[in-house]
Coordinates of C-alpha atoms and ligand atoms in Angstrom, one line a residue:
M272 CA 89.7 92.2 68.3
L273 CA 91.1 88.8 69.4
R274 CA 93.4 90.4 71.8
S275 CA 90.5 92.2 73.4
T276 CA 88.4 89.0 73.6
L277 CA 91.3 87.2 75.2
L278 CA 91.8 89.9 77.7
K279 CA 88.1 90.0 78.5
L280 CA 88.2 86.1 78.9
S281 CA 91.0 86.5 81.5
E282 CA 88.3 87.8 83.9
H283 CA 85.8 84.9 83.0
K284 CA 85.6 82.4 85.9
G285 CA 84.2 79.5 83.8
F286 CA 86.9 79.9 81.3
A287 CA 89.6 80.1 84.0
K288 CA 88.3 76.8 85.5
W289 CA 88.5 75.1 82.2
V290 CA 91.9 76.4 81.2
T291 CA 93.4 75.5 84.6
S292 CA 92.0 72.0 84.7
N293 CA 92.6 71.1 81.1
G294 CA 95.8 69.0 80.4
T295 CA 96.4 70.6 77.0
T296 CA 96.2 74.3 78.3
R297 CA 98.1 73.4 81.5
G298 CA 100.9 72.1 79.1
M299 CA 100.7 75.3 77.1
A300 CA 101.0 77.4 80.2
R301 CA 104.2 75.7 81.1
R302 CA 105.9 77.4 78.1
F303 CA 105.4 80.7 80.0
V304 CA 105.5 79.7 83.6
A305 CA 108.4 78.0 85.3
G306 CA 106.2 75.7 87.5
E307 CA 104.0 75.9 90.5
T308 CA 106.7 75.9 93.3
L309 CA 109.7 78.1 94.3
D310 CA 111.8 75.1 93.6
D311 CA 110.7 75.1 90.1
A312 CA 111.5 78.8 89.7
I313 CA 114.9 78.4 91.3
A314 CA 115.7 75.6 88.8
A315 CA 114.7 77.9 85.9
A316 CA 116.7 80.8 87.3
R317 CA 119.8 78.5 87.7
A318 CA 119.5 77.6 84.0
C319 CA 119.2 81.2 83.0
N320 CA 122.2 82.3 85.1
D321 CA 124.2 79.4 83.6
A322 CA 123.3 80.8 80.2
G323 CA 124.7 84.3 81.1
M324 CA 121.4 85.9 82.0
L325 CA 120.1 87.7 85.0
V326 CA 116.6 86.8 86.4
T327 CA 113.7 88.4 88.2
L328 CA 111.3 86.0 89.9
D329 CA 107.7 86.7 90.2
Y330 CA 105.2 84.7 92.5
L331 CA 102.0 84.7 90.4
G332 CA 98.9 86.3 91.9
E333 CA 96.8 89.4 91.7
N334 CA 93.7 91.0 93.1
V335 CA 93.7 89.0 96.5
A336 CA 90.4 88.7 98.4
T337 CA 91.7 89.3 102.0
T338 CA 94.6 91.1 103.8
A339 CA 95.5 87.5 105.1
D340 CA 96.0 86.5 101.5
A341 CA 98.2 89.7 100.9
Q342 CA 100.2 88.8 103.9
R343 CA 100.8 85.3 102.7
S344 CA 102.0 86.7 99.4
R345 CA 104.4 89.1 101.2
D346 CA 105.8 85.9 103.1
A347 CA 106.3 84.2 99.8
Y348 CA 108.4 87.3 98.6
L349 CA 110.5 87.3 101.7
E350 CA 111.2 83.5 101.2
M351 CA 112.3 84.2 97.7
Y352 CA 115.0 86.7 98.8
E353 CA 116.3 84.1 101.2
R354 CA 116.4 81.3 98.7
I355 CA 118.0 83.6 96.1
A356 CA 120.8 84.5 98.6
K357 CA 121.2 80.8 99.8
E358 CA 121.4 79.6 96.2
K359 CA 123.8 82.5 95.2
L360 CA 121.7 83.3 92.2
H361 CA 121.9 86.6 90.1
A362 CA 118.3 87.4 90.7
N363 CA 115.9 90.0 92.0
V364 CA 112.2 89.9 92.5
S365 CA 109.0 91.4 90.8
C366 CA 105.6 91.7 92.4
K367 CA 102.1 93.1 91.7
L368 CA 100.5 95.3 94.2
T369 CA 97.0 93.9 93.9
Q370 CA 98.7 90.7 95.2
L371 CA 99.7 92.7 98.2
G372 CA 96.3 94.3 98.9
L373 CA 96.3 97.5 96.7
N374 CA 92.7 96.5 95.8
L375 CA 91.8 96.4 99.5
N376 CA 93.6 99.2 101.3
T377 CA 96.4 101.4 99.9
D378 CA 98.2 102.1 103.3
F379 CA 98.1 98.4 104.2
C380 CA 99.7 97.6 100.8
Q381 CA 102.3 100.3 101.3
G382 CA 103.3 98.8 104.6
L383 CA 103.8 95.4 103.0
V384 CA 105.9 96.7 100.1
M385 CA 108.0 98.7 102.6
S386 CA 108.7 95.5 104.5
I387 CA 109.6 93.6 101.3
V388 CA 111.9 96.5 100.2
E389 CA 113.7 96.5 103.6
F390 CA 114.2 92.7 103.3
A391 CA 115.5 93.1 99.6
A392 CA 118.0 95.8 100.8
H393 CA 119.2 93.6 103.6
Y394 CA 120.1 91.0 101.0
D395 CA 121.5 93.8 98.7
S396 CA 118.7 93.0 96.2
F397 CA 116.0 94.9 94.6
L398 CA 112.1 94.9 94.3
R399 CA 110.5 95.7 90.9
V400 CA 106.9 96.7 91.3
D401 CA 105.0 95.5 88.1
M402 CA 102.5 97.9 86.6
E403 CA 98.8 96.6 86.3
G404 CA 95.8 98.1 84.7
S405 CA 95.4 101.9 84.5
L406 CA 93.0 101.9 87.5
Y407 CA 96.1 101.3 89.6
T408 CA 98.7 103.4 87.9
Q409 CA 98.6 106.5 90.1
R410 CA 98.5 104.5 93.4
T411 CA 101.3 102.3 92.2
I412 CA 103.5 105.3 91.4
D413 CA 102.6 106.9 94.7
I414 CA 103.5 103.8 96.7
V415 CA 106.8 103.4 94.9
K416 CA 107.8 107.1 95.4
N417 CA 106.8 106.9 99.1
V418 CA 108.8 103.7 99.7
R419 CA 111.7 104.9 97.6
V420 CA 112.4 108.1 99.7
R421 CA 112.9 105.7 102.7
N422 CA 114.8 102.9 100.8
P423 CA 116.1 103.1 97.2
A424 CA 115.8 99.2 96.6
V425 CA 112.6 99.6 94.7
G426 CA 111.7 100.5 91.1
T427 CA 108.7 100.2 88.9
V428 CA 107.3 99.8 85.4
I429 CA 106.0 102.3 82.8
Q430 CA 103.8 101.2 79.8
S431 CA 104.2 103.0 76.6
Y432 CA 100.6 102.4 75.6
L433 CA 99.4 105.0 78.2
Y434 CA 99.1 108.7 77.2
R435 CA 100.2 109.7 80.7
S436 CA 103.6 107.8 80.6
E437 CA 105.9 110.5 79.7
T438 CA 104.7 112.7 82.6
D439 CA 105.0 109.7 84.9
V440 CA 108.6 109.1 83.7
A441 CA 109.5 112.7 84.5
D442 CA 107.9 112.3 88.0
L443 CA 109.6 109.0 88.8
L444 CA 113.1 110.3 87.4
A445 CA 112.9 113.2 89.9
Y446 CA 113.0 110.5 92.6
G447 CA 115.9 108.8 90.9
C448 CA 113.7 105.8 90.4
R449 CA 114.8 102.8 88.2
I450 CA 112.1 102.1 85.6
R451 CA 111.4 99.0 83.4
L452 CA 109.8 100.2 80.1
C453 CA 107.3 97.9 78.5
K454 CA 104.5 98.4 76.0
G455 CA 101.6 97.4 78.4
A456 CA 99.6 94.1 78.6
Y457 CA 96.1 95.1 79.9
K458 CA 92.9 95.9 78.1
E459 CA 92.6 99.8 78.2
L460 CA 90.2 102.2 76.8
P461 CA 91.2 104.7 74.0
E462 CA 90.6 107.5 76.5
V463 CA 93.7 106.4 78.4
A464 CA 95.8 104.4 75.9
Y465 CA 97.0 104.5 72.3
P466 CA 94.7 102.0 70.3
E467 CA 97.1 101.8 67.5
K468 CA 100.3 99.6 67.8
R469 CA 102.3 102.1 65.7
D470 CA 101.6 104.9 68.3
V471 CA 102.5 102.5 71.2
D472 CA 105.8 101.6 69.4
N473 CA 106.7 105.2 68.6
N474 CA 106.0 106.3 72.3
Y475 CA 108.1 103.3 73.4
V476 CA 111.1 104.5 71.4
H477 CA 110.6 108.2 72.7
L478 CA 110.5 106.9 76.3
M479 CA 113.4 104.6 75.8
Q480 CA 115.5 107.5 74.7
I481 CA 114.5 109.6 77.7
L482 CA 115.3 106.7 80.1
L483 CA 118.7 105.7 78.6
S484 CA 119.7 109.3 78.5
S485 CA 118.7 109.9 82.2
G486 CA 121.9 108.6 83.7
F487 CA 120.0 106.1 85.8
Y488 CA 120.0 102.3 85.4
H489 CA 116.9 101.1 83.6
A490 CA 115.4 98.1 81.9
I491 CA 114.2 97.9 78.4
A492 CA 111.6 95.1 78.4
T493 CA 110.5 93.9 75.0
H494 CA 110.8 91.0 72.5
D495 CA 110.3 93.4 69.6
P496 CA 113.4 93.4 67.4
R497 CA 112.7 96.9 66.2
M498 CA 112.5 98.3 69.7
I499 CA 115.7 96.4 70.6
A500 CA 117.5 97.7 67.4
A501 CA 116.4 101.3 68.3
T502 CA 117.7 101.0 71.8
I503 CA 121.2 99.6 70.6
R504 CA 121.3 102.4 68.1
H505 CA 120.4 105.1 70.6
A506 CA 122.9 103.7 73.2
A507 CA 125.7 103.6 70.5
A508 CA 124.9 107.1 69.3
Q509 CA 124.8 108.5 72.9
R510 CA 127.9 106.4 73.9
I511 CA 125.8 104.8 76.7
S512 CA 127.8 101.7 77.9
K513 CA 126.2 98.2 77.6
D514 CA 126.6 97.9 81.4
D515 CA 124.4 101.1 82.0
F516 CA 121.1 99.4 81.1
E517 CA 119.6 96.0 80.6
F518 CA 117.2 94.3 78.3
Q519 CA 114.4 92.2 79.9
M520 CA 112.4 89.4 78.3
L521 CA 109.7 87.0 79.6
Y522 CA 110.5 83.3 80.4
G523 CA 109.6 81.3 77.3
I524 CA 109.5 84.0 74.7
R525 CA 112.2 84.6 72.0
A526 CA 114.9 82.4 73.5
D527 CA 116.9 83.0 70.3
L528 CA 116.9 86.8 70.8
Q529 CA 117.8 86.4 74.5
R530 CA 120.9 84.4 73.6
R531 CA 121.9 86.6 70.8
L532 CA 121.9 89.7 73.0
V533 CA 123.9 87.9 75.6
R534 CA 126.4 86.8 72.8
D535 CA 126.6 90.5 71.8
G536 CA 127.6 91.5 75.3
Y537 CA 124.3 93.1 76.5
R538 CA 122.8 92.5 80.0
V539 CA 119.7 90.4 79.7
R540 CA 117.3 89.6 82.6
I541 CA 114.6 87.0 82.3
Y542 CA 111.2 87.4 84.1
I543 CA 110.5 84.1 85.6
P544 CA 106.9 83.6 87.0
Y545 CA 105.8 80.7 89.1
G546 CA 103.0 79.6 91.3
T547 CA 99.5 78.0 91.0
D548 CA 97.6 81.3 90.2
W549 CA 98.9 81.4 86.6
F550 CA 95.7 81.9 84.6
P551 CA 95.5 85.7 84.1
Y552 CA 99.2 85.9 83.4
F553 CA 98.8 83.0 80.8
M554 CA 95.9 84.8 79.1
R555 CA 97.9 88.1 78.7
R556 CA 100.7 86.1 77.1
L557 CA 98.1 84.6 74.7
A558 CA 96.6 87.9 74.0
E559 CA 100.1 89.2 72.9
R560 CA 100.2 86.4 70.2
P561 CA 96.6 85.6 69.4
A562 CA 97.6 84.0 66.1
N563 CA 98.3 80.6 67.8
L564 CA 95.0 80.6 69.7
G565 CA 92.1 79.8 67.6
F566 CA 92.2 76.2 68.8
L567 CA 92.0 77.1 72.4
I568 CA 88.8 79.1 72.0
R569 CA 87.2 76.5 69.7
N570 CA 87.9 73.7 72.1
F571 CA 86.3 75.8 74.9
F572 CA 83.1 76.6 73.0
Q573 CA 82.9 73.0 71.7
R574 CA 83.0 71.3 75.3
Ligands
FAD113 C1 110.4 91.5 81.5 C2 109.0 92.1 81.1 C3 108.2 92.5 82.1 C4 107.0 93.0 81.9 N1 106.2 93.7 82.8 C5 105.0 94.2 82.5 C6 104.3 95.0 83.5 O1 104.7 95.1 84.6 N2 103.0 95.5 83.1 C7 102.6 95.4 81.8 O2 101.6 95.8 81.6 N3 103.2 94.6 81.0 C8 104.4 94.0 81.2 N4 105.1 93.3 80.3 C9 104.4 92.9 79.1 C10 104.6 94.0 77.9 O3 103.8 95.1 78.3 C11 104.1 93.5 76.6 O4 102.8 93.0 76.7 C12 104.8 92.2 76.0 O5 106.2 92.3 76.4 C13 104.7 92.2 74.6 O6 105.2 93.2 74.0 P1 106.6 93.3 73.1 O7 107.4 94.6 73.6 O8 107.4 92.1 73.3 O9 106.2 93.6 71.7 P2 105.1 93.0 70.6 O10 105.0 94.0 69.5 O11 103.9 92.5 71.4 O12 105.8 91.6 70.2 C14 107.0 91.7 69.3 C15 107.4 90.3 69.1 O13 107.7 89.5 70.3 C16 107.2 88.2 70.3 N5 106.2 88.0 71.3 C17 105.7 89.1 72.1 N6 104.8 88.6 73.0 C18 104.8 87.2 72.8 C19 104.1 86.1 73.4 N7 103.2 86.3 74.4 N8 104.2 84.8 72.8 C20 105.1 84.7 71.8 N9 105.8 85.6 71.2 C21 105.7 86.9 71.7 C22 106.6 88.0 68.9 O14 107.6 87.5 68.0 C23 106.3 89.4 68.5 O15 106.2 89.6 67.1 C24 106.5 92.8 80.5 C25 107.2 92.4 79.5 C26 108.4 92.0 79.8 C27 109.4 91.4 78.7

């Protein structure tokens, strides 16, 4: 119920204005967001690399209003690859397609993705296309497949809460696509997504097993110790090497677990978001852990 309210509030303009201008909530957001500039993200990436972790950088933003905004986002992504190379960081990049105009024009968006992937390949790097709400799932998969047949430096994300995900995994694997598996962070209807956490988790384990046994390099993105233990067990039982997959976690969440996995010899990549447009990302992080949040909502309604 609280998760659903928080995800609904993530679309509320008045709430967004209050959250982004309030000192306390800005401070809270800094736990999950490296800062507002690329320099902030680079510093956070350096700290992760120094601690033995890989990184994926994300320039925050979604649902742009104009194609010019989408082109500016594309330029920010190109700059990221240049900086990553210049700073000799072990990092790649993640992006959201509605930040690159998917909500405006699919062909236009695909063109921007193609140009970013070509740039990524030039730097011997990779672009991970994040998965957004289910309204965009098919178009995201289509774009990733279309781009991938021309350049393999692209992969995407599958969400275990969607009923369709096993079919999508098979479709993407037929293209040799690298997949990040996550549970899913958006507000979805029971017509398209499992409402019960138990079913989301069971599907996560099922999909994880398909991915790890596929022979391609995939990413298991979760902070859930049970999902991580299931992954480690499956890899050991199937004799899948620790170098043949990676765990991924979000910046600011379960640093203890991140360190433990590195210590145990697993590859761990941290998703580091930065930028000024952090409100929806922050709200999704709060929705994942609503227990801490009563005070935020109380403060808003008591203004
Ligand atoms: C690298 C990465 C990339 C992602 N990319 C996408 C994407 O493209 N599309 C998408 O829909 N979702 C994405 N997600 C989010 C994901 O779908 C989940 O919403 C999120 O990871 C929480 O699920 P969980 O697997 O950690 O399990 P949960 O069962 O939600 O959490 C397990 C435990 O992790 C800790 N935890 C989880 N979230 C938080 C939090 N916000 N604050 C504090 N503690 C927390 C708690 O200890 C919790 O008990 C991504 C997640 C990661 C790690």
